[in-house]
Coordinates of C-alpha atoms in Angstrom, one line a residue:
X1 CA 2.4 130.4 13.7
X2 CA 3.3 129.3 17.2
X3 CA 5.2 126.5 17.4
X4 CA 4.8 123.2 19.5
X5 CA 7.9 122.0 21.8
X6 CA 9.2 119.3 22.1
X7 CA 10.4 117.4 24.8
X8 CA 14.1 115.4 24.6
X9 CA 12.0 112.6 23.3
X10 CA 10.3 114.4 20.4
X11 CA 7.3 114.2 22.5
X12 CA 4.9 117.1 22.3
X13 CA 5.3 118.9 25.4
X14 CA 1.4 119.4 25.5
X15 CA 0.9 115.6 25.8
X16 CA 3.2 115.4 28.2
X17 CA 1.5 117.8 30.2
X18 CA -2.2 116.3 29.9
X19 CA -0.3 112.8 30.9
X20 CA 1.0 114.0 34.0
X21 CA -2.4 116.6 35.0
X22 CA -4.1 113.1 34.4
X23 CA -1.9 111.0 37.0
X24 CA -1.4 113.1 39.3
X25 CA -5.4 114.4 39.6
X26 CA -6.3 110.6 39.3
X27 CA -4.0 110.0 42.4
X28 CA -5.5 113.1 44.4
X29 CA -9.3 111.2 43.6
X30 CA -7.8 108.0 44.3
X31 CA -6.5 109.2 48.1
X32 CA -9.6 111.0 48.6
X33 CA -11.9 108.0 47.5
X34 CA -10.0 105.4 49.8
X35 CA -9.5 107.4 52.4
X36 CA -13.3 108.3 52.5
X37 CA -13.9 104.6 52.0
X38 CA -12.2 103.4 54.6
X39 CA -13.0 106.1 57.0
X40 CA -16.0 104.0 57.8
X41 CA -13.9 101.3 59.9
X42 CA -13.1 104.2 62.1
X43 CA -16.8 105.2 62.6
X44 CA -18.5 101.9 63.5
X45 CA -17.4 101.6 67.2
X46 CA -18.6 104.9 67.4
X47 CA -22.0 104.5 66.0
X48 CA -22.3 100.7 67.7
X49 CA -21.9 103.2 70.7
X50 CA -24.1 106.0 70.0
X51 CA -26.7 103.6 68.5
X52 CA -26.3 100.3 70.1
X53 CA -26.1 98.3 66.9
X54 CA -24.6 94.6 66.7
X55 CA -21.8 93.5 64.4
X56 CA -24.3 92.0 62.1
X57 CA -26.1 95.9 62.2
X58 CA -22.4 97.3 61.6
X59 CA -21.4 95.4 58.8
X60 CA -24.7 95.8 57.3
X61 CA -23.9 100.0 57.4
X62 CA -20.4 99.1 56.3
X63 CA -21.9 96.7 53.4
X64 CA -24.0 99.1 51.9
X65 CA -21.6 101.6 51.1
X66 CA -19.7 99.1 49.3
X67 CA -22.7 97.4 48.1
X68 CA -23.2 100.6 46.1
X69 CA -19.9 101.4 44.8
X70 CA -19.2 97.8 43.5
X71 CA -22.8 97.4 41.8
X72 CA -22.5 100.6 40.0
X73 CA -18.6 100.3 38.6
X74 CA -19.7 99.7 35.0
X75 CA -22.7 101.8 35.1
X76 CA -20.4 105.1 36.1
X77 CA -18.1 103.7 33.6
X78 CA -21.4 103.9 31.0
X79 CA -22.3 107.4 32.2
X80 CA -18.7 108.7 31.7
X81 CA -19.0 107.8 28.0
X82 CA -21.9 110.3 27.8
X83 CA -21.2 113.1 29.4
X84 CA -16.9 112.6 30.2
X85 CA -15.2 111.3 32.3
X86 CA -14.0 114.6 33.8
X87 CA -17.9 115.4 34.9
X88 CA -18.9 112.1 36.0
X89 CA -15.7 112.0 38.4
X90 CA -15.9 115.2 39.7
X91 CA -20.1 115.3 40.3
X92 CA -18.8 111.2 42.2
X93 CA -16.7 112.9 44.5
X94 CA -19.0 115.8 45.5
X95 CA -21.7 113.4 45.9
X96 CA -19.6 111.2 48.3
X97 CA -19.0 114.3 50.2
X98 CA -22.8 115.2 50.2
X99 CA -22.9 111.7 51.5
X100 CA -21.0 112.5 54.8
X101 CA -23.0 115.6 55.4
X102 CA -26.0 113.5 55.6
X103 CA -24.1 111.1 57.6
X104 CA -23.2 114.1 60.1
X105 CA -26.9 115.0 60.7
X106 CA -28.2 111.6 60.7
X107 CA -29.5 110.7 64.3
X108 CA -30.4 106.9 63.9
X109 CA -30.1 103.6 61.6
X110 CA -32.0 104.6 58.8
X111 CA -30.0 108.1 58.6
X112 CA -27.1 106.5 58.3
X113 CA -28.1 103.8 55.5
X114 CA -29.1 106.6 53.8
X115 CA -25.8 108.9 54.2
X116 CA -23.5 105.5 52.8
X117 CA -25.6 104.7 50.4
X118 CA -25.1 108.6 48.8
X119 CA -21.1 107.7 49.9
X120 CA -20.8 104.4 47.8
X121 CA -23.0 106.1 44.9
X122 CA -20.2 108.8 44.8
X123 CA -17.2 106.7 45.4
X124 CA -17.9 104.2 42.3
X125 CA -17.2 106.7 39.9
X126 CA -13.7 106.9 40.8
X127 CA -12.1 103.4 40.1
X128 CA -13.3 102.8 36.7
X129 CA -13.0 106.5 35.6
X130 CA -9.3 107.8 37.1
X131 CA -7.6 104.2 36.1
X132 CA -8.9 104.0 32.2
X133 CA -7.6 107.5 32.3
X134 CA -4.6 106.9 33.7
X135 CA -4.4 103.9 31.5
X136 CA -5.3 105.8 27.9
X137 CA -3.0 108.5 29.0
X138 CA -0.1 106.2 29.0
X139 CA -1.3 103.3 27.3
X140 CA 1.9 100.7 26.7
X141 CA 3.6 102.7 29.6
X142 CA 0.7 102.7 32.3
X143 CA 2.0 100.0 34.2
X144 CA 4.6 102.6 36.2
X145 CA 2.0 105.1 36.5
X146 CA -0.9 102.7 37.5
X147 CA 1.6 101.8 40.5
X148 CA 1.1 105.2 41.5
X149 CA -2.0 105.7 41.0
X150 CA -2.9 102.4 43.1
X151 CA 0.0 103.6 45.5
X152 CA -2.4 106.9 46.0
X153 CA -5.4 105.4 47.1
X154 CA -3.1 103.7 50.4
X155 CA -1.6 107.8 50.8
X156 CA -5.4 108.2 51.8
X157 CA -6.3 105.3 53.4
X158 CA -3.2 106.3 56.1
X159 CA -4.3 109.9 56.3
X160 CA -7.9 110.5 56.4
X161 CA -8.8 108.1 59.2
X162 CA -5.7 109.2 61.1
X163 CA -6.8 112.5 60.4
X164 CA -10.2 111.8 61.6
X165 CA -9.0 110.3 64.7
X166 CA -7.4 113.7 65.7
X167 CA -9.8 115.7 64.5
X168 CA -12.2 113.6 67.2
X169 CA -9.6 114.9 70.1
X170 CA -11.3 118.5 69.5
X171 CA -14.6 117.5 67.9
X172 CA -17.9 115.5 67.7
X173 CA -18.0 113.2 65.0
X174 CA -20.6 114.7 63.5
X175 CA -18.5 118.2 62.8
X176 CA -15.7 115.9 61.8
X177 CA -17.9 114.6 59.2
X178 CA -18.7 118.1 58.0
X179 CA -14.5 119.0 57.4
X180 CA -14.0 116.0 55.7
X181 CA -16.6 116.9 53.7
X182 CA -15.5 119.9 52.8
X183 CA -12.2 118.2 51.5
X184 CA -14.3 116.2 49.2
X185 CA -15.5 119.7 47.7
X186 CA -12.1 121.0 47.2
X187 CA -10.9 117.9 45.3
X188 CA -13.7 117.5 43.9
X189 CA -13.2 121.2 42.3
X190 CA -9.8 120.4 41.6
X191 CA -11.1 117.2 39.6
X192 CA -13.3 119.3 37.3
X193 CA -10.3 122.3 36.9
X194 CA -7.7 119.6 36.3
X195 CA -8.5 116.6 34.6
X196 CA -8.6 116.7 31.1
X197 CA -11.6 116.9 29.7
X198 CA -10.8 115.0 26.0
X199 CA -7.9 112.8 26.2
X200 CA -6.4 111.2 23.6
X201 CA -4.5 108.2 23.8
X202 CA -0.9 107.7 22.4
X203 CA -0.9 104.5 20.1
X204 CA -1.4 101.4 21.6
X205 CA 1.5 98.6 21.1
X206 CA 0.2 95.3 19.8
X207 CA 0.2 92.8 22.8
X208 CA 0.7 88.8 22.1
X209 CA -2.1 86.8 22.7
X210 CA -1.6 84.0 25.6
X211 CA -4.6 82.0 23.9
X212 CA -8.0 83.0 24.3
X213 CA -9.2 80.1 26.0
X214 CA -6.4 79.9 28.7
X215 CA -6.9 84.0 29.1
X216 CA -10.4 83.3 29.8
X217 CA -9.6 80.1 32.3
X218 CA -7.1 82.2 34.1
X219 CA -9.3 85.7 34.3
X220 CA -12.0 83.6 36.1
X221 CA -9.4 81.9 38.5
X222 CA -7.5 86.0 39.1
X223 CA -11.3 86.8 39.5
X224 CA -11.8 84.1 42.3
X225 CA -8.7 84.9 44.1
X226 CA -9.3 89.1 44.2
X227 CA -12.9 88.3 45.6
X228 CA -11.3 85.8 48.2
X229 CA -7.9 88.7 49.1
X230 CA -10.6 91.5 49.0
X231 CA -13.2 89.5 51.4
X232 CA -9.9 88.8 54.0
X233 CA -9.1 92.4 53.9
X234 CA -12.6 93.9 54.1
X235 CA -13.6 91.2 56.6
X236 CA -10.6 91.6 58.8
X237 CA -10.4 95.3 58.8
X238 CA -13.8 95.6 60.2
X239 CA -12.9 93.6 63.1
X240 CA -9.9 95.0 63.9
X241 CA -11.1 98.0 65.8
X242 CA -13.5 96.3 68.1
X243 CA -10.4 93.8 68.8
X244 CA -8.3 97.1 69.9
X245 CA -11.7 98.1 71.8
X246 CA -11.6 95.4 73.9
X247 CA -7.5 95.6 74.3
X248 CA -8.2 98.9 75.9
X249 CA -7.5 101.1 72.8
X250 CA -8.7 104.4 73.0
X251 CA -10.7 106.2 69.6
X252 CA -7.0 108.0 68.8
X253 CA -5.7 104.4 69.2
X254 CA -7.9 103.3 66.5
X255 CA -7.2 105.5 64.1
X256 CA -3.2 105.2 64.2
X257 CA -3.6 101.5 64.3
X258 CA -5.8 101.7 60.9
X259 CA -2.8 103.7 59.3
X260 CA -0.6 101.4 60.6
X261 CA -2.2 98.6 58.6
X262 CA -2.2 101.1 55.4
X263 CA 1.1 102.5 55.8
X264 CA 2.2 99.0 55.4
X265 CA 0.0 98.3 52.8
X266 CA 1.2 100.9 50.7
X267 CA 4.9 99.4 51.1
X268 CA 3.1 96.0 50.6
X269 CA 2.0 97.1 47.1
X270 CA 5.4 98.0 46.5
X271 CA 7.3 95.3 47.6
X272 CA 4.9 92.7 46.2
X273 CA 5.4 94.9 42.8
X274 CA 8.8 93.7 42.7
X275 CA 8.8 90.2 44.0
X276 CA 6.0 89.8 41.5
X277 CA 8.1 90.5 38.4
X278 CA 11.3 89.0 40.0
X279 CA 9.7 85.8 40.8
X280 CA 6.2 85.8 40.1
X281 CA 2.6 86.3 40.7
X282 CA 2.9 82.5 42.0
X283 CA 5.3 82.7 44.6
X284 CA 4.2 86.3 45.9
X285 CA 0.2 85.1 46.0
X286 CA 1.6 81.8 48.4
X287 CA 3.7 84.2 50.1
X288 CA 1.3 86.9 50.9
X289 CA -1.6 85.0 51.6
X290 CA 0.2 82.6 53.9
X291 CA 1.6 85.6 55.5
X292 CA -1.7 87.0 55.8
X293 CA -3.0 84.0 57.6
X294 CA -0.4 83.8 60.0
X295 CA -0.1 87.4 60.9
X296 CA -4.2 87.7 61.4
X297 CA -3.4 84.4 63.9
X298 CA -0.4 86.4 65.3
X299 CA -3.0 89.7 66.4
X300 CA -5.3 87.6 68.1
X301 CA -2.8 85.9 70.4
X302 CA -0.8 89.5 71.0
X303 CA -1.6 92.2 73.9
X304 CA -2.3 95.3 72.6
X305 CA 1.4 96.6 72.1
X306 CA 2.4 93.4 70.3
X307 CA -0.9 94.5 67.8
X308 CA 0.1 97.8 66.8
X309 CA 4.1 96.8 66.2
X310 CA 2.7 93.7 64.2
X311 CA -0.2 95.8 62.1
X312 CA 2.5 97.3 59.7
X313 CA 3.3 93.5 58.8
X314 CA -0.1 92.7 58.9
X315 CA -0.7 95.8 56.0
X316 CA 1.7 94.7 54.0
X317 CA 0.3 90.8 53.7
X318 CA -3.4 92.2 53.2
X319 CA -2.6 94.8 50.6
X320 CA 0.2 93.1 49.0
X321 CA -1.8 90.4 46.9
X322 CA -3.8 93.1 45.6
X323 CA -0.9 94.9 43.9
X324 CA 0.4 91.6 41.9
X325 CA -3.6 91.1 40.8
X326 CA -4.4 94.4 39.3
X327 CA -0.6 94.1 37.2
X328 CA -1.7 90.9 36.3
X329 CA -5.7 91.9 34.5
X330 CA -4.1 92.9 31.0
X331 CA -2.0 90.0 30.9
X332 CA -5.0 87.8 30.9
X333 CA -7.4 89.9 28.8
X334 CA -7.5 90.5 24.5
X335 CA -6.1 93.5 23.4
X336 CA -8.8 96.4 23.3
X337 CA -10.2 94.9 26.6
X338 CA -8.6 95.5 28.9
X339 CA -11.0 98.6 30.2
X340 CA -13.8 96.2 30.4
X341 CA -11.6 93.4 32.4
X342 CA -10.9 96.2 35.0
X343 CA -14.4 96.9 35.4
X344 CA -15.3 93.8 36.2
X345 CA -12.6 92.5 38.3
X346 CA -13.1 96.2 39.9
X347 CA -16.7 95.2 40.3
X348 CA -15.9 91.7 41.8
X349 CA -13.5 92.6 44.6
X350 CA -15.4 95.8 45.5
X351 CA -18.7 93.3 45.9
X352 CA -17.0 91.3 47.9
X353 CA -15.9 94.0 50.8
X354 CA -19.2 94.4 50.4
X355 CA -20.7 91.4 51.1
X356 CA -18.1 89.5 53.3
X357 CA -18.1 91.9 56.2
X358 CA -21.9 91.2 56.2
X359 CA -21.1 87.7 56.4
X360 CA -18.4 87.8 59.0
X361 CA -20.2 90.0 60.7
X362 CA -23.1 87.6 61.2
X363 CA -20.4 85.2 62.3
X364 CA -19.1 87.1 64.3
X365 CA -22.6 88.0 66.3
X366 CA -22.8 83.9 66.6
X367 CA -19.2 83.1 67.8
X368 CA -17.7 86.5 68.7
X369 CA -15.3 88.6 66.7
X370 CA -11.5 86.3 67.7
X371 CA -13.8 83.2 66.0
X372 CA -15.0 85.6 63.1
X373 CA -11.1 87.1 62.7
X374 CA -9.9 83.3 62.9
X375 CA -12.0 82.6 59.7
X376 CA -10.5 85.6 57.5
X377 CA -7.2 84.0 58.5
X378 CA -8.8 80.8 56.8
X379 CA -10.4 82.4 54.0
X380 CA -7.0 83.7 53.1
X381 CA -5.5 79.8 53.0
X382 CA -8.2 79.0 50.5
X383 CA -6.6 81.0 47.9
X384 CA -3.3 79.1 47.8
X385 CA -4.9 76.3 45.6
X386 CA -6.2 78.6 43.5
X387 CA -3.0 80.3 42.9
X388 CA -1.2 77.4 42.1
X389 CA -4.3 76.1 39.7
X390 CA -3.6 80.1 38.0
X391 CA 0.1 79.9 37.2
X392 CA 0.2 77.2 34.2
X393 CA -2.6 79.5 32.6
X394 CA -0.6 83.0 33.3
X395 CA 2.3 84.0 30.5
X396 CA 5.8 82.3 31.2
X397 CA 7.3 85.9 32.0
X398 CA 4.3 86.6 34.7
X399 CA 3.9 83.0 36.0
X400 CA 7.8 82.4 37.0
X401 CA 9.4 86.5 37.0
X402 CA 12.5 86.6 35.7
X403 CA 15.4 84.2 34.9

C-alpha cells in the first residue's frame, strides 16, 4: 500500500499541494481579472475619440461592465455550488475574454455595451469563487494567503494596461483586444487544469464572538465606508487619463501613468496591511483617506511631470483603505459566515465603481472633469466620520493594533 508523506508538520503533503495549486491559480485569475477590469480606463479616450462619446457616454460603457460583475457576485457564487467552482471560474474567464473579442469587432456604442456587458458577466465569477477558495484552503491561516491573493489582482492591474499601452505602439486597438484575449484563454485553461476541483477544507478554529448586534452595527458602517473608498477610486481613476489628455500625455503616457497608480497600490495594500495591525484599522482608514483627499487635490494643481512622480503616492492612498477592509470582513461577521459577508461587501464596492463613475461622470459633463476630480477628493473626507463611528464597534485587537 503506498504510503502518504508527510511534511515537517505532519501535514499530508497532498494537502499541501492542493493548498498551494489553489493560491497560486487563484492569484493568476485574480491578475488576469483586474488587469482585464481595469484595462477599460485605458480604452475610453480612445473610444471618446473613435466615437465621439461624452464623459457621461464613457462612464456609462465603463459602468456597465461593472454593473454586471457586481450584480451577479452571489449569483456566480450560487452557480459554483452546482456545477464547482473550478468550472464556473474557468467558463468566467473565457467568457470575459469572449467579451473583448466582441469589443475588438465592435464599430459603434451599442457594440461596445454589448462587448462589457459579456466582460463584467465573465469577470464576476472570479472574486467570490478564487477567495472562498483560497479561504477554505487555508481556513484559520487564510489571512497571509488572502494578502496574496488580493496582492495578485494589483500584479495585473500594473501589467495588462501597461502591456496594452505598448502593444498600441505596433497595433490597432482592436488587434490588441484580440491578444489580450487570447491571454484570457490560456489562463482560463490553466484555471480548469489547475484548480482543484473538490477541495476540502482543514478544520476551522472556533472564532470569539464580538456580539452579534455590534457585528452587525459595524458590518453596515465597513459596508458604507468600502462603497464610499471604492466610489473615490473608481471615480478618480476614470478621470485621470483625460486629465493626462489634456497635460499633453501621449496613449503610452497613459498607460504607464495607470501602473504607476497600481504599482503603488500594490505597496499600498502592503503597507496599510501592517499599519493596520500595528495600530489599527482606525488610524490607517484617517490616514489613507485624508491622504487620498490631499493627493487627488495635489494632481490637479501639478504639471504633468509633478502627476506622474505623485501617482505612486496617489496608488498607495486609493488602494490602501481597501487592504485594511477586506482583513477586517471576518472580524465583524459569525463564524460559518464569513463566505456570505464577502459576497456582499464584494457585491457592495464592485456596485459602487459601477455606479459612481456614472455619477461623476455626469458631473463631470456639467462642471468639467478638475470639478468632477475635486468631488472624489471630497467623497473620500466623508468616510472619516464613519471610520471613527466604526472603531468602538470593531474588536479591541483590530480597533487600536497592537500594544
Amino acid at each position: 500500500m503506498t504510503m502518504l508523506s508527510t511534511n515537517s508538520g505532519n501535514e499530508p503533503t497532498q494537502t499541501v499541494s492542493s493548498r498551494a495549486r489553489t493560491l497560486w491559480t487563484a492569484c493568476a485569475a485574480h491578475a488576469l481579472h483586474d488587469g482585464y477590469t481595469d484595462l477599460i480606463y485605458l480604452l475610453l479616450p480612445i473610444w471618446q475619440a473613435e466615437f465621439a462619446l461624452g464623459y457621461g457616454a464613457l462612464a456609462f460603457l465603463r459602468g456597465l461592465a461593472a454593473a454586471s460583475m457586481a450584480g451577479l457576485q452571489v449569483p456566480m457564487g450560487h452557480l459554483a455550488e452546482r456545477i464547482g467552482g473550478r468550472a464556473t471560474l474557468a467558463l468566467g474567464t473565457a467568457l470575459a475574454a469572449i467579451g473583448y473579442v466582441i469589443a475588438g469587432y465592435s464599430g459603434g456604442l451599442v457594440g461596445l455595451c454589448v462587448a462589457l456587458v459579456v466582460v463584467g458577466c465573465g469577470l464576476s465569477t472570479q472574486h467570490p469563487i478564487a477567495s472562498a477558495a483560497v479561504s477554505r484552503a487555508y481556513q484559520g491561516d487564510a489571512r497571509g494567503p488572502l494578502g496574496t491573493y488580493n496582492f495578485s489582482g494589483d500584479i495585473g492591474k500594473a501589467a495588462i494596461p501597461s502591456g496594452a499601452s505598448l502593444l498600441l505602439a505596433f497595433m490597432s486597438w482592436h488587434h490588441m483586444l484580440w491578444a489580450l484575449a487570447v491571454l484570457g484563454a490560456i489562463v482560463a485553461v490553466a484555471v480548469a487544469i489547475f484548480l482543484p476541483a473538490n477541495l476540502r477544507p482543514v478544520a476551522a478554529e472556533p472564532k470569539a464572538a464580538h456580539g452579534s448586534s455590534g457585528a452587525r452595527g459595524g458590518f453596515a458602517l465597513l459596508l458604507s465606508i468600502g462603497i464610499l473608498d471604492s466610489s473615490v477610486r473608481m471615480g478618480f481613476l476614470t478621470f485621470l487619463p483625460f486629465l493626462l489628455k489634456e497635460q499633453g500625455a501621449s496613449l503610452s503616457t497613459i498607460g504607464q501613468a495607470l501602473a504607476l497608480v497600481f504599482i503603488g497600490g500594490a505597496a499600498g495594500k502592503f503597507a496599510c496591511g501592517w499599519l493596520g495591525a500595528r495600530f489599527g484599522v482606525l488610524a490607517t482608514v484617517l490616514l489613507t483617506e485624508a491622504g487620498t483627499a490631499a493627493a487627488i487635490l495635489a494632481v490637479l494643481a501639478l504639471p504633468l511631470a509633478g502627476i506622474l512622480v505623485l501617482l505612486p503616492v496617489v496608488g498607495v492612498q486609493l488602494n490602501g483603505t481597501s487592504s485594511v477592509l477586506y482583513g477586517t470582513v471576518p472580524e465583524l461577521v459569525p463564524p460559518g459566515r464569513t463566505e456570505k459577508a464577502f459576497a456582499v461587501f464584494y457585491t457592495g464596492t464592485i456596485g459602487a465603481g459601477a455606479t459612481a463613475p456614472i455619477l461623476f461622470g455626469f458631473l463631470g459633463d456639467a462642471v468639467g472633469s478638475h470639478g468632477a476630480i475635486m468631488a472624489t477628493a471630497l467623497t473620500a473626507v466623508v468616510i472619516l466620520p464613519l471610520a471613527i463611528a466604526l472603531a468602538p464597534r470593531l474588536p479591541a485587537t483590530e480597533a487600536g493594533g497592537q500594544n
